[in-house]
């Protein structure tokens, strides 16, 4: 399994993009639904207004007929009865026919309509021609019956109409028995969303259905709002991302500071240990010399008193110095690490160290290659000490890689199980370690770097050994350097398993 930091970075970018896409799509969906609901509401309100206006007009026809039936006995004798002037008041009434008692209707259809009217006790339709927008309304009454010829187009009160009939997208028709009168054509195409309104006009005598249809296409959706929403989401996510990056940067800086502090403390310990080591040798020599002096005193002629005093004092001094060194050594002795170990996942420790070094890696254009087993590898270690070792090894590798010039920079980090131990190998294709240097790199104060202290590797080794593990180095013939850190594996049934 191979993974690298850049891949994770790219994956994270995809996640942000995905989140933006999802939020934009969801927001647009809600906006589209709201816009469609608003359009539907407006459509239904308009359709209800049109239905009310048309219903009022057709009911008016019933009222006119009822009035004619009531007034007829007196009016019928006049030369030009007032009913003939109806057209002046109601422009939709094109003509009026009257059939006096005993006289026939000019058409059978009118006779049949009168019969239906008498049966239903309200006016009845005759000669319906919806395509032309004409029909007749017949009311059977005594002594005279009446028939009105009605023009549907003139029936519509256009001045009160809620939309412009020539440009409105809504199609409105009046329908009855398969016939249809087109009030306004609208624009009805395929695709998109369709709103329908279907209702009887409120007059039994003229049982027309008013049908209104509005087809809403994709272009009617609020694209401007969609764009604005997507833009707002992008701005929000970018701000969140910046905040997250800022937080991660702060966390990383704090972590590095902490590691630096620990490292400095440990380096001081290492320094003191080195000094103790250095001091102990001359002191031992002093001790040996004084003992030699005392031997000399045994020669002839010996100044026994002075020699004995001097010797006793020298021995005392030497012992005091040795005890000071001993005390110093005890003071700087590192606490026993083996007591502090706990199960730690090597993968996690490596991830943490890589995360902290992310800026260093990208600054040096190094893309580490991770080779890790699919199952987690738990070792017994002190988490801080382990982190410090990995950090030091990675920093050393990065410093070595700086010397590779323009060639490709390889940094391979492998985790595996090796002879019952957890193994972390850090390989870099830097200049490698020549054999004469190899024996000394773990010595305190051994360094080949100008600004180096030479304490890093010796500290790492001490820490590794303190945790029951080991640290070794090799420089393969093919070039570069490999550092191998081994640590005892945590038992699978360890109650402290992470
Ligand atoms: P410092 O980093 O202060 O020199 P270290 O103890 O970490 O101290 O390293 C000691 C020496 O080991 C370095 O100066 C360098 O010569 C050698 N060394 C460490 N790591 C590498 C490496 N990855 N490649 C080559 N040489 C290395």
Short mmCIF file of C-alpha atoms and ligand atoms in Angstrom, two decimals:
data_model
loop_
_atom_site.label_atom_id
_atom_site.label_comp_id
_atom_site.label_asym_id
_atom_site.label_seq_id
_atom_site.Cartn_x
_atom_site.Cartn_y
_atom_site.Cartn_z
CA UNK A 1 0.00 0.00 0.00
CA UNK A 2 1.51 3.29 -1.06
CA UNK A 3 0.38 6.69 0.04
CA UNK A 4 1.99 10.04 0.23
CA UNK A 5 1.25 13.39 1.80
CA UNK A 6 0.51 15.05 -1.54
CA UNK A 7 -2.10 12.40 -2.27
CA UNK A 8 -3.77 13.11 1.07
CA UNK A 9 -3.68 16.82 0.27
CA UNK A 10 -5.33 16.18 -3.09
CA UNK A 11 -7.94 13.95 -1.42
CA UNK A 12 -8.70 16.70 1.07
CA UNK A 13 -9.15 19.14 -1.83
CA UNK A 14 -11.63 16.73 -3.42
CA UNK A 15 -13.57 16.50 -0.18
CA UNK A 16 -13.87 20.30 -0.03
CA UNK A 17 -14.97 20.36 -3.68
CA UNK A 18 -17.49 17.60 -3.02
CA UNK A 19 -18.87 19.49 -0.01
CA UNK A 20 -19.18 22.63 -2.15
CA UNK A 21 -20.94 20.70 -4.91
CA UNK A 22 -23.35 19.08 -2.47
CA UNK A 23 -24.18 22.32 -0.65
CA UNK A 24 -24.65 24.18 -3.94
CA UNK A 25 -26.88 21.44 -5.34
CA UNK A 26 -28.96 21.21 -2.16
CA UNK A 27 -29.35 24.99 -1.92
CA UNK A 28 -30.28 25.23 -5.61
CA UNK A 29 -32.83 22.46 -5.13
CA UNK A 30 -34.47 24.37 -2.28
CA UNK A 31 -34.36 27.63 -4.27
CA UNK A 32 -35.86 25.88 -7.32
CA UNK A 33 -38.66 24.42 -5.21
CA UNK A 34 -39.40 27.81 -3.67
CA UNK A 35 -39.42 29.50 -7.08
CA UNK A 36 -41.69 26.80 -8.55
CA UNK A 37 -44.05 27.03 -5.55
CA UNK A 38 -44.21 30.80 -6.04
CA UNK A 39 -44.94 30.42 -9.76
CA UNK A 40 -47.59 27.81 -9.01
CA UNK A 41 -49.24 30.09 -6.42
CA UNK A 42 -49.31 33.00 -8.89
CA UNK A 43 -50.72 30.71 -11.59
CA UNK A 44 -53.46 29.36 -9.33
CA UNK A 45 -54.41 32.84 -8.10
CA UNK A 46 -54.70 34.10 -11.69
CA UNK A 47 -56.62 31.00 -12.75
CA UNK A 48 -59.09 31.47 -9.88
CA UNK A 49 -59.59 35.13 -10.86
CA UNK A 50 -60.23 34.12 -14.51
CA UNK A 51 -62.65 31.43 -13.40
CA UNK A 52 -64.54 33.91 -11.20
CA UNK A 53 -64.76 36.52 -13.99
CA UNK A 54 -66.03 33.99 -16.55
CA UNK A 55 -68.49 32.49 -14.07
CA UNK A 56 -69.90 35.96 -13.29
CA UNK A 57 -70.44 36.59 -17.02
CA UNK A 58 -72.21 33.33 -17.80
CA UNK A 59 -74.40 33.72 -14.73
CA UNK A 60 -75.25 37.16 -16.11
CA UNK A 61 -76.69 35.41 -19.22
CA UNK A 62 -79.01 33.40 -16.98
CA UNK A 63 -80.09 36.61 -15.24
CA UNK A 64 -80.83 38.31 -18.58
CA UNK A 65 -82.98 35.36 -19.70
CA UNK A 66 -84.85 35.25 -16.43
CA UNK A 67 -85.58 38.97 -16.73
CA UNK A 68 -86.84 38.50 -20.30
CA UNK A 69 -89.15 35.71 -19.19
CA UNK A 70 -90.55 37.89 -16.43
CA UNK A 71 -91.09 41.02 -18.50
CA UNK A 72 -92.39 39.47 -21.73
CA UNK A 73 -96.22 39.88 -21.58
CA UNK A 74 -96.09 43.69 -21.64
CA UNK A 75 -93.16 44.05 -24.00
CA UNK A 76 -94.25 41.64 -26.65
CA UNK A 77 -96.89 44.00 -28.09
CA UNK A 78 -94.51 46.89 -28.68
CA UNK A 79 -93.24 47.51 -32.25
CA UNK A 80 -89.56 47.36 -31.20
CA UNK A 81 -89.50 45.67 -27.82
CA UNK A 82 -86.66 46.84 -25.49
CA UNK A 83 -85.21 43.31 -25.47
CA UNK A 84 -84.00 43.98 -28.99
CA UNK A 85 -81.72 46.65 -27.54
CA UNK A 86 -80.00 44.13 -25.25
CA UNK A 87 -76.97 44.01 -27.54
CA UNK A 88 -76.22 47.64 -26.75
CA UNK A 89 -75.94 46.84 -23.04
CA UNK A 90 -74.37 43.36 -23.34
CA UNK A 91 -72.00 43.29 -26.33
CA UNK A 92 -71.64 39.50 -26.05
CA UNK A 93 -75.35 39.06 -26.94
CA UNK A 94 -75.29 39.07 -30.75
CA UNK A 95 -78.95 38.32 -31.37
CA UNK A 96 -82.18 37.50 -29.59
CA UNK A 97 -84.94 35.28 -30.93
CA UNK A 98 -88.40 35.01 -29.49
CA UNK A 99 -90.91 32.24 -30.10
CA UNK A 100 -94.41 33.28 -29.24
CA UNK A 101 -96.98 30.75 -28.05
CA UNK A 102 -97.97 28.38 -30.85
CA UNK A 103 -95.25 29.57 -33.26
CA UNK A 104 -92.47 27.18 -34.28
CA UNK A 105 -88.69 27.67 -33.79
CA UNK A 106 -86.79 28.15 -37.04
CA UNK A 107 -84.49 25.24 -36.11
CA UNK A 108 -85.12 21.86 -34.55
CA UNK A 109 -82.10 22.33 -32.30
CA UNK A 110 -83.76 25.33 -30.70
CA UNK A 111 -86.97 23.36 -30.18
CA UNK A 112 -85.05 20.54 -28.55
CA UNK A 113 -83.17 23.02 -26.35
CA UNK A 114 -86.46 24.58 -25.25
CA UNK A 115 -87.75 21.15 -24.30
CA UNK A 116 -84.58 20.55 -22.22
CA UNK A 117 -84.94 23.98 -20.65
CA UNK A 118 -88.51 23.31 -19.58
CA UNK A 119 -87.43 20.02 -18.08
CA UNK A 120 -84.41 21.39 -16.21
CA UNK A 121 -86.09 24.74 -15.34
CA UNK A 122 -83.08 26.70 -16.47
CA UNK A 123 -81.77 27.85 -19.83
CA UNK A 124 -80.30 25.18 -22.15
CA UNK A 125 -77.50 25.23 -24.72
CA UNK A 126 -78.14 24.99 -28.45
CA UNK A 127 -76.00 25.12 -31.60
CA UNK A 128 -72.79 25.03 -29.63
CA UNK A 129 -69.81 25.97 -31.85
CA UNK A 130 -66.94 26.48 -29.41
CA UNK A 131 -64.33 26.62 -32.16
CA UNK A 132 -66.02 29.82 -33.38
CA UNK A 133 -66.81 30.93 -29.83
CA UNK A 134 -70.58 30.96 -30.41
CA UNK A 135 -73.53 29.27 -28.81
CA UNK A 136 -77.19 29.83 -28.19
CA UNK A 137 -78.97 29.83 -24.88
CA UNK A 138 -82.65 28.90 -24.92
CA UNK A 139 -85.13 29.48 -22.10
CA UNK A 140 -88.56 27.92 -22.33
CA UNK A 141 -91.12 30.35 -20.84
CA UNK A 142 -94.78 31.28 -21.31
CA UNK A 143 -96.20 32.66 -23.40
CA UNK A 144 -92.93 33.39 -25.24
CA UNK A 145 -89.64 31.53 -25.12
CA UNK A 146 -86.29 33.19 -25.85
CA UNK A 147 -83.03 32.28 -27.49
CA UNK A 148 -79.82 34.33 -27.14
CA UNK A 149 -76.89 34.07 -29.55
CA UNK A 150 -73.75 34.62 -27.50
CA UNK A 151 -70.26 35.55 -28.57
CA UNK A 152 -67.79 34.03 -26.09
CA UNK A 153 -64.90 36.34 -26.95
CA UNK A 154 -67.02 39.38 -26.10
CA UNK A 155 -68.10 37.64 -22.90
CA UNK A 156 -64.63 37.87 -21.41
CA UNK A 157 -64.06 41.06 -19.40
CA UNK A 158 -60.60 41.71 -20.84
CA UNK A 159 -60.15 44.95 -18.88
CA UNK A 160 -60.24 42.94 -15.64
CA UNK A 161 -58.30 39.98 -17.04
CA UNK A 162 -55.27 39.23 -14.78
CA UNK A 163 -52.78 38.72 -17.66
CA UNK A 164 -52.04 39.89 -21.18
CA UNK A 165 -53.76 37.31 -23.40
CA UNK A 166 -51.35 37.72 -26.33
CA UNK A 167 -48.07 37.38 -24.40
CA UNK A 168 -48.97 35.39 -21.28
CA UNK A 169 -47.38 31.91 -21.07
CA UNK A 170 -50.65 30.49 -19.68
CA UNK A 171 -52.99 28.74 -22.11
CA UNK A 172 -56.68 29.14 -21.24
CA UNK A 173 -59.52 27.24 -22.92
CA UNK A 174 -63.20 26.68 -22.35
CA UNK A 175 -64.17 23.08 -23.01
CA UNK A 176 -67.40 21.18 -23.32
CA UNK A 177 -68.25 17.84 -24.89
CA UNK A 178 -65.01 17.57 -26.80
CA UNK A 179 -65.23 21.12 -28.20
CA UNK A 180 -62.74 23.77 -27.20
CA UNK A 181 -62.63 27.55 -27.33
CA UNK A 182 -59.15 29.02 -27.09
CA UNK A 183 -59.23 32.11 -24.90
CA UNK A 184 -55.47 32.68 -24.95
CA UNK A 185 -52.82 30.48 -26.61
CA UNK A 186 -50.01 30.68 -24.02
CA UNK A 187 -46.72 28.86 -24.60
CA UNK A 188 -46.99 25.18 -23.84
CA UNK A 189 -43.88 23.18 -24.75
CA UNK A 190 -42.52 19.82 -23.67
CA UNK A 191 -40.16 19.47 -20.69
CA UNK A 192 -40.00 21.28 -17.39
CA UNK A 193 -42.92 21.47 -14.99
CA UNK A 194 -46.63 21.70 -15.81
CA UNK A 195 -49.29 23.48 -13.74
CA UNK A 196 -52.95 22.61 -14.42
CA UNK A 197 -56.20 24.21 -13.38
CA UNK A 198 -59.53 22.59 -14.29
CA UNK A 199 -62.87 23.82 -13.01
CA UNK A 200 -66.55 24.04 -14.07
CA UNK A 201 -67.98 27.50 -14.60
CA UNK A 202 -70.55 28.28 -11.91
CA UNK A 203 -73.66 28.16 -14.18
CA UNK A 204 -75.69 25.00 -14.78
CA UNK A 205 -77.02 26.40 -18.06
CA UNK A 206 -73.51 26.79 -19.57
CA UNK A 207 -71.54 23.89 -18.11
CA UNK A 208 -68.16 24.82 -19.64
CA UNK A 209 -64.91 23.72 -18.07
CA UNK A 210 -62.25 26.37 -17.72
CA UNK A 211 -58.87 24.74 -18.31
CA UNK A 212 -55.66 26.69 -17.69
CA UNK A 213 -52.20 25.22 -18.32
CA UNK A 214 -48.80 26.70 -17.65
CA UNK A 215 -45.60 24.95 -18.68
CA UNK A 216 -42.54 26.18 -16.77
CA UNK A 217 -39.26 25.53 -18.56
CA UNK A 218 -35.72 25.28 -17.16
CA UNK A 219 -35.05 28.85 -18.19
CA UNK A 220 -37.69 30.03 -15.69
CA UNK A 221 -35.64 28.72 -12.75
CA UNK A 222 -33.78 31.36 -10.69
CA UNK A 223 -30.32 30.75 -12.20
CA UNK A 224 -29.02 34.05 -10.86
CA UNK A 225 -29.88 32.95 -7.33
CA UNK A 226 -28.31 29.53 -7.93
CA UNK A 227 -25.07 31.25 -8.93
CA UNK A 228 -25.23 33.61 -5.97
CA UNK A 229 -25.82 30.65 -3.62
CA UNK A 230 -22.95 28.64 -5.11
CA UNK A 231 -20.72 31.71 -4.79
CA UNK A 232 -21.76 32.24 -1.17
CA UNK A 233 -21.07 28.56 -0.39
CA UNK A 234 -17.66 28.78 -2.07
CA UNK A 235 -16.82 31.86 0.00
CA UNK A 236 -18.02 30.15 3.20
CA UNK A 237 -16.06 26.96 2.53
CA UNK A 238 -12.95 28.92 1.58
CA UNK A 239 -13.23 30.85 4.84
CA UNK A 240 -13.68 27.58 6.75
CA UNK A 241 -10.73 26.07 4.95
CA UNK A 242 -8.57 29.09 5.77
CA UNK A 243 -9.67 28.86 9.40
CA UNK A 244 -8.88 25.16 9.49
CA UNK A 245 -5.49 25.76 7.89
CA UNK A 246 -4.78 28.50 10.38
CA UNK A 247 -5.72 26.21 13.26
CA UNK A 248 -3.65 23.34 11.87
CA UNK A 249 -0.70 25.70 11.44
CA UNK A 250 -1.04 26.86 15.04
CA UNK A 251 -1.34 23.29 16.31
CA UNK A 252 1.69 22.27 14.27
CA UNK A 253 3.73 25.20 15.60
CA UNK A 254 2.75 24.33 19.19
CA UNK A 255 3.66 20.69 18.61
CA UNK A 256 7.02 21.63 17.12
CA UNK A 257 7.69 23.96 20.04
CA UNK A 258 6.88 21.16 22.48
CA UNK A 259 9.11 18.72 20.62
CA UNK A 260 11.83 21.34 20.48
CA UNK A 261 11.59 21.90 24.22
CA UNK A 262 11.73 18.20 24.96
CA UNK A 263 14.56 17.83 22.52
CA UNK A 264 16.48 20.67 24.16
CA UNK A 265 15.96 19.19 27.61
CA UNK A 266 17.07 15.78 26.40
CA UNK A 267 20.03 17.33 24.62
CA UNK A 268 21.06 19.01 27.84
CA UNK A 269 20.85 15.64 29.52
CA UNK A 270 22.96 14.19 26.76
CA UNK A 271 25.44 17.04 27.15
CA UNK A 272 25.74 16.47 30.87
CA UNK A 273 26.10 12.73 30.32
CA UNK A 274 28.89 13.44 27.83
CA UNK A 275 30.62 15.80 30.24
CA UNK A 276 30.37 13.27 33.03
CA UNK A 277 31.87 10.68 30.75
CA UNK A 278 34.68 13.05 29.73
CA UNK A 279 35.40 14.10 33.32
CA UNK A 280 35.41 10.65 34.74
CA UNK A 281 38.44 9.60 32.72
CA UNK A 282 40.91 12.31 33.92
CA UNK A 283 39.67 11.81 37.43
CA UNK A 284 40.43 8.14 37.22
CA UNK A 285 43.87 9.09 35.91
CA UNK A 286 44.41 11.46 38.85
CA UNK A 287 43.49 8.66 41.15
CA UNK A 288 45.92 6.32 39.41
CA UNK A 289 48.73 8.93 39.55
CA UNK A 290 48.33 9.60 43.21
CA UNK A 291 48.38 5.91 43.86
CA UNK A 292 51.60 5.76 41.82
CA UNK A 293 53.00 8.66 43.90
CA UNK A 294 52.29 6.80 47.05
CA UNK A 295 54.13 3.84 45.59
CA UNK A 296 57.10 6.14 44.87
CA UNK A 297 57.12 7.29 48.41
CA UNK A 298 57.91 3.84 49.41
CA UNK A 299 61.35 4.31 47.79
CA UNK A 300 64.42 5.44 49.68
CA UNK A 301 64.65 8.01 51.28
CA UNK A 302 60.96 8.49 51.66
CA UNK A 303 59.42 11.67 53.07
CA UNK A 304 56.82 9.66 54.71
CA UNK A 305 54.89 12.35 56.55
CA UNK A 306 54.53 14.82 53.68
CA UNK A 307 54.02 12.14 51.08
CA UNK A 308 51.33 10.44 53.16
CA UNK A 309 49.53 13.76 53.79
CA UNK A 310 49.76 14.75 50.11
CA UNK A 311 48.69 11.35 49.00
CA UNK A 312 45.79 11.24 51.43
CA UNK A 313 44.71 14.69 50.28
CA UNK A 314 45.05 13.75 46.59
CA UNK A 315 43.09 10.60 47.10
CA UNK A 316 40.45 12.53 49.04
CA UNK A 317 40.28 15.19 46.26
CA UNK A 318 40.00 12.60 43.62
CA UNK A 319 37.28 10.76 45.51
CA UNK A 320 35.42 13.99 46.09
CA UNK A 321 35.64 14.83 42.38
CA UNK A 322 34.51 11.33 41.53
CA UNK A 323 31.58 11.64 43.89
CA UNK A 324 30.67 15.04 42.37
CA UNK A 325 30.72 13.45 38.97
CA UNK A 326 28.71 10.57 40.33
CA UNK A 327 26.16 12.97 41.79
CA UNK A 328 26.02 14.92 38.48
CA UNK A 329 25.53 11.69 36.62
CA UNK A 330 22.71 10.63 38.91
CA UNK A 331 21.19 14.10 38.47
CA UNK A 332 21.15 13.98 34.69
CA UNK A 333 20.37 10.30 34.45
CA UNK A 334 17.34 9.88 32.22
CA UNK A 335 14.29 8.42 33.92
CA UNK A 336 13.82 4.79 33.10
CA UNK A 337 11.71 4.74 29.95
CA UNK A 338 10.79 1.09 30.07
CA UNK A 339 8.36 1.84 32.90
CA UNK A 340 6.49 4.39 30.80
CA UNK A 341 5.87 2.37 27.67
CA UNK A 342 2.39 1.73 26.40
CA UNK A 343 0.95 0.30 23.18
CA UNK A 344 1.33 2.87 20.40
CA UNK A 345 0.34 2.47 16.75
CA UNK A 346 3.44 2.94 14.61
CA UNK A 347 1.29 4.17 11.69
CA UNK A 348 -0.19 6.89 13.88
CA UNK A 349 3.18 7.99 15.26
CA UNK A 350 4.54 8.20 11.70
CA UNK A 351 1.47 10.14 10.55
CA UNK A 352 1.91 12.64 13.38
CA UNK A 353 5.58 13.20 12.57
CA UNK A 354 4.80 13.61 8.84
CA UNK A 355 2.00 16.01 9.65
CA UNK A 356 4.37 18.17 11.71
CA UNK A 357 6.95 18.16 8.95
CA UNK A 358 4.46 18.82 6.12
CA UNK A 359 5.73 22.41 5.51
CA UNK A 360 9.40 21.23 5.59
CA UNK A 361 8.62 18.45 3.12
CA UNK A 362 6.83 20.66 0.62
CA UNK A 363 9.45 23.43 0.98
CA UNK A 364 12.13 20.91 -0.01
CA UNK A 365 9.91 19.29 -2.70
CA UNK A 366 10.14 15.90 -1.04
CA UNK A 367 7.19 13.54 -1.43
CA UNK A 368 7.61 10.74 1.09
CA UNK A 369 6.58 7.25 -0.01
CA UNK A 370 4.88 5.28 2.74
CA UNK A 371 4.93 1.51 2.71
CA UNK A 372 2.73 0.36 5.53
CA UNK A 373 0.95 -2.93 6.19
CA UNK A 374 -2.82 -2.98 5.94
CA UNK A 375 -3.19 -4.00 9.60
CA UNK A 376 -2.17 -1.59 12.35
CA UNK A 377 1.22 -2.26 13.95
CA UNK A 378 1.17 -1.70 17.71
CA UNK A 379 4.49 -1.41 19.55
CA UNK A 380 5.37 -0.77 23.19
CA UNK A 381 6.82 2.73 23.43
CA UNK A 382 6.70 6.05 25.19
CA UNK A 383 4.64 8.09 22.67
CA UNK A 384 6.67 11.29 23.12
CA UNK A 385 10.04 9.54 22.89
CA UNK A 386 8.90 7.64 19.79
CA UNK A 387 7.69 10.84 18.17
CA UNK A 388 11.02 12.47 18.95
CA UNK A 389 13.03 9.61 17.39
CA UNK A 390 10.96 9.63 14.19
CA UNK A 391 11.16 13.41 14.01
CA UNK A 392 14.96 13.34 14.35
CA UNK A 393 15.36 10.60 11.75
CA UNK A 394 13.15 12.45 9.28
CA UNK A 395 14.97 15.75 9.86
CA UNK A 396 18.32 14.02 9.32
CA UNK A 397 17.01 12.46 6.11
CA UNK A 398 15.74 15.83 4.88
CA UNK A 399 19.10 17.45 5.65
CA UNK A 400 20.87 14.63 3.79
CA UNK A 401 18.50 15.04 0.81
CA UNK A 402 19.44 18.70 0.59
CA UNK A 403 22.83 17.53 -0.61
CA UNK A 404 21.43 15.55 -3.56
CA UNK A 405 21.46 18.55 -5.90
CA UNK A 406 18.95 18.55 -8.72
CA UNK A 407 18.31 14.77 -8.84
CA UNK A 408 15.08 13.17 -7.63
CA UNK A 409 14.72 13.16 -3.85
CA UNK A 410 13.56 9.86 -2.40
CA UNK A 411 12.30 9.39 1.12
CA UNK A 412 10.82 5.98 1.80
CA UNK A 413 9.20 5.12 5.10
CA UNK A 414 8.40 1.45 5.63
CA UNK A 415 6.65 -0.21 8.51
CA UNK A 416 6.76 -3.96 8.99
CA UNK A 417 7.01 -6.75 11.49
CA UNK A 418 10.54 -8.08 11.81
CA UNK A 419 11.45 -11.06 14.01
CA UNK A 420 8.66 -10.35 16.46
CA UNK A 421 9.46 -6.64 16.60
CA UNK A 422 7.87 -3.59 15.03
CA UNK A 423 10.25 -2.09 12.48
CA UNK A 424 10.33 1.41 11.07
CA UNK A 425 12.80 1.99 8.27
CA UNK A 426 13.66 5.51 7.09
CA UNK A 427 15.51 5.49 3.78
CA UNK A 428 16.81 8.51 1.89
CA UNK A 429 18.81 8.65 -1.32
CA UNK A 430 21.12 11.34 0.06
CA UNK A 431 24.95 11.07 0.09
CA UNK A 432 24.87 8.06 2.44
CA UNK A 433 27.31 7.35 5.29
CA UNK A 434 30.90 6.32 4.48
CA UNK A 435 32.18 3.25 6.46
CA UNK A 436 34.72 5.26 8.49
CA UNK A 437 31.90 7.54 9.68
CA UNK A 438 29.40 4.77 10.29
CA UNK A 439 31.09 3.62 13.51
CA UNK A 440 30.87 7.08 15.03
CA UNK A 441 27.48 8.52 14.10
CA UNK A 442 25.84 7.30 17.35
CA UNK A 443 28.57 8.87 19.50
CA UNK A 444 27.56 11.99 21.41
CA UNK A 445 28.95 15.17 19.80
CA UNK A 446 29.82 13.47 16.53
CA UNK A 447 28.62 15.66 13.68
CA UNK A 448 29.60 16.50 10.11
CA UNK A 449 27.23 19.43 9.88
CA UNK A 450 28.34 22.97 10.49
CA UNK A 451 25.43 23.83 12.73
CA UNK A 452 25.10 20.28 14.11
CA UNK A 453 25.41 19.34 17.77
CA UNK A 454 25.96 15.69 17.13
CA UNK A 455 23.52 14.67 19.82
CA UNK A 456 20.46 13.67 17.76
CA UNK A 457 21.35 10.09 16.89
CA UNK A 458 22.94 9.30 20.24
CA UNK A 459 19.80 10.57 21.95
CA UNK A 460 17.58 8.54 19.58
CA UNK A 461 19.58 5.41 20.31
CA UNK A 462 19.43 5.98 24.06
CA UNK A 463 15.66 6.49 23.86
CA UNK A 464 15.17 3.42 21.65
CA UNK A 465 17.24 1.21 23.96
CA UNK A 466 15.42 2.67 26.98
CA UNK A 467 12.15 1.40 25.50
CA UNK A 468 13.56 -2.09 24.92
CA UNK A 469 14.26 -1.49 21.23
CA UNK A 470 17.24 -0.60 19.04
CA UNK A 471 18.35 1.85 16.37
CA UNK A 472 20.77 0.93 13.64
CA UNK A 473 22.08 2.52 10.46
CA UNK A 474 23.30 1.19 7.14
CA UNK A 475 24.37 2.70 3.88
CA UNK A 476 23.36 0.43 0.99
CA UNK A 477 25.83 -0.06 -1.86
CA UNK A 478 23.20 1.42 -4.20
CA UNK A 479 23.51 4.70 -2.27
CA UNK A 480 21.68 6.65 0.42
CA UNK A 481 21.23 5.84 4.08
CA UNK A 482 18.78 3.68 5.96
CA UNK A 483 17.95 3.94 9.65
CA UNK A 484 16.07 1.03 11.25
CA UNK A 485 14.19 1.53 14.49
CA UNK A 486 12.92 -1.63 16.15
CA UNK A 487 10.59 -1.73 19.13
CA UNK A 488 8.90 -4.61 20.94
CA UNK A 489 5.46 -5.44 19.59
CA UNK A 490 2.49 -4.96 21.93
CA UNK A 491 0.78 -8.28 22.66
CA UNK A 492 -2.50 -8.49 20.69
CA UNK A 493 -4.45 -9.23 23.90
CA UNK A 494 -2.74 -6.42 25.81
CA UNK A 495 -5.48 -4.63 27.77
CA UNK A 496 -3.73 -1.37 26.90
CA UNK A 497 -4.01 -2.05 23.13
CA UNK A 498 -4.96 1.26 21.45
P1 LIG B 1 23.58 16.34 13.86
O1 LIG B 1 22.32 16.21 13.09
O2 LIG B 1 23.55 17.47 14.83
O3 LIG B 1 24.80 16.30 13.04
P2 LIG B 1 23.09 13.61 14.54
O4 LIG B 1 23.49 12.81 15.73
O5 LIG B 1 21.66 13.65 14.23
O6 LIG B 1 23.65 15.06 14.77
O7 LIG B 1 23.87 13.07 13.29
C1 LIG B 1 25.21 12.76 13.37
C2 LIG B 1 25.80 12.62 12.00
O8 LIG B 1 25.32 11.44 11.36
C3 LIG B 1 25.47 13.74 11.04
O9 LIG B 1 26.31 14.85 11.20
C4 LIG B 1 25.68 13.08 9.69
O10 LIG B 1 27.05 13.06 9.30
C5 LIG B 1 25.32 11.63 9.96
N1 LIG B 1 23.96 11.36 9.47
C6 LIG B 1 22.82 11.32 10.19
N2 LIG B 1 21.78 11.04 9.41
C7 LIG B 1 22.26 10.87 8.15
C8 LIG B 1 21.67 10.57 6.88
N3 LIG B 1 20.37 10.33 6.75
N4 LIG B 1 22.49 10.49 5.81
C9 LIG B 1 23.81 10.72 5.92
N5 LIG B 1 24.43 11.00 7.10
C10 LIG B 1 23.67 11.09 8.19
#
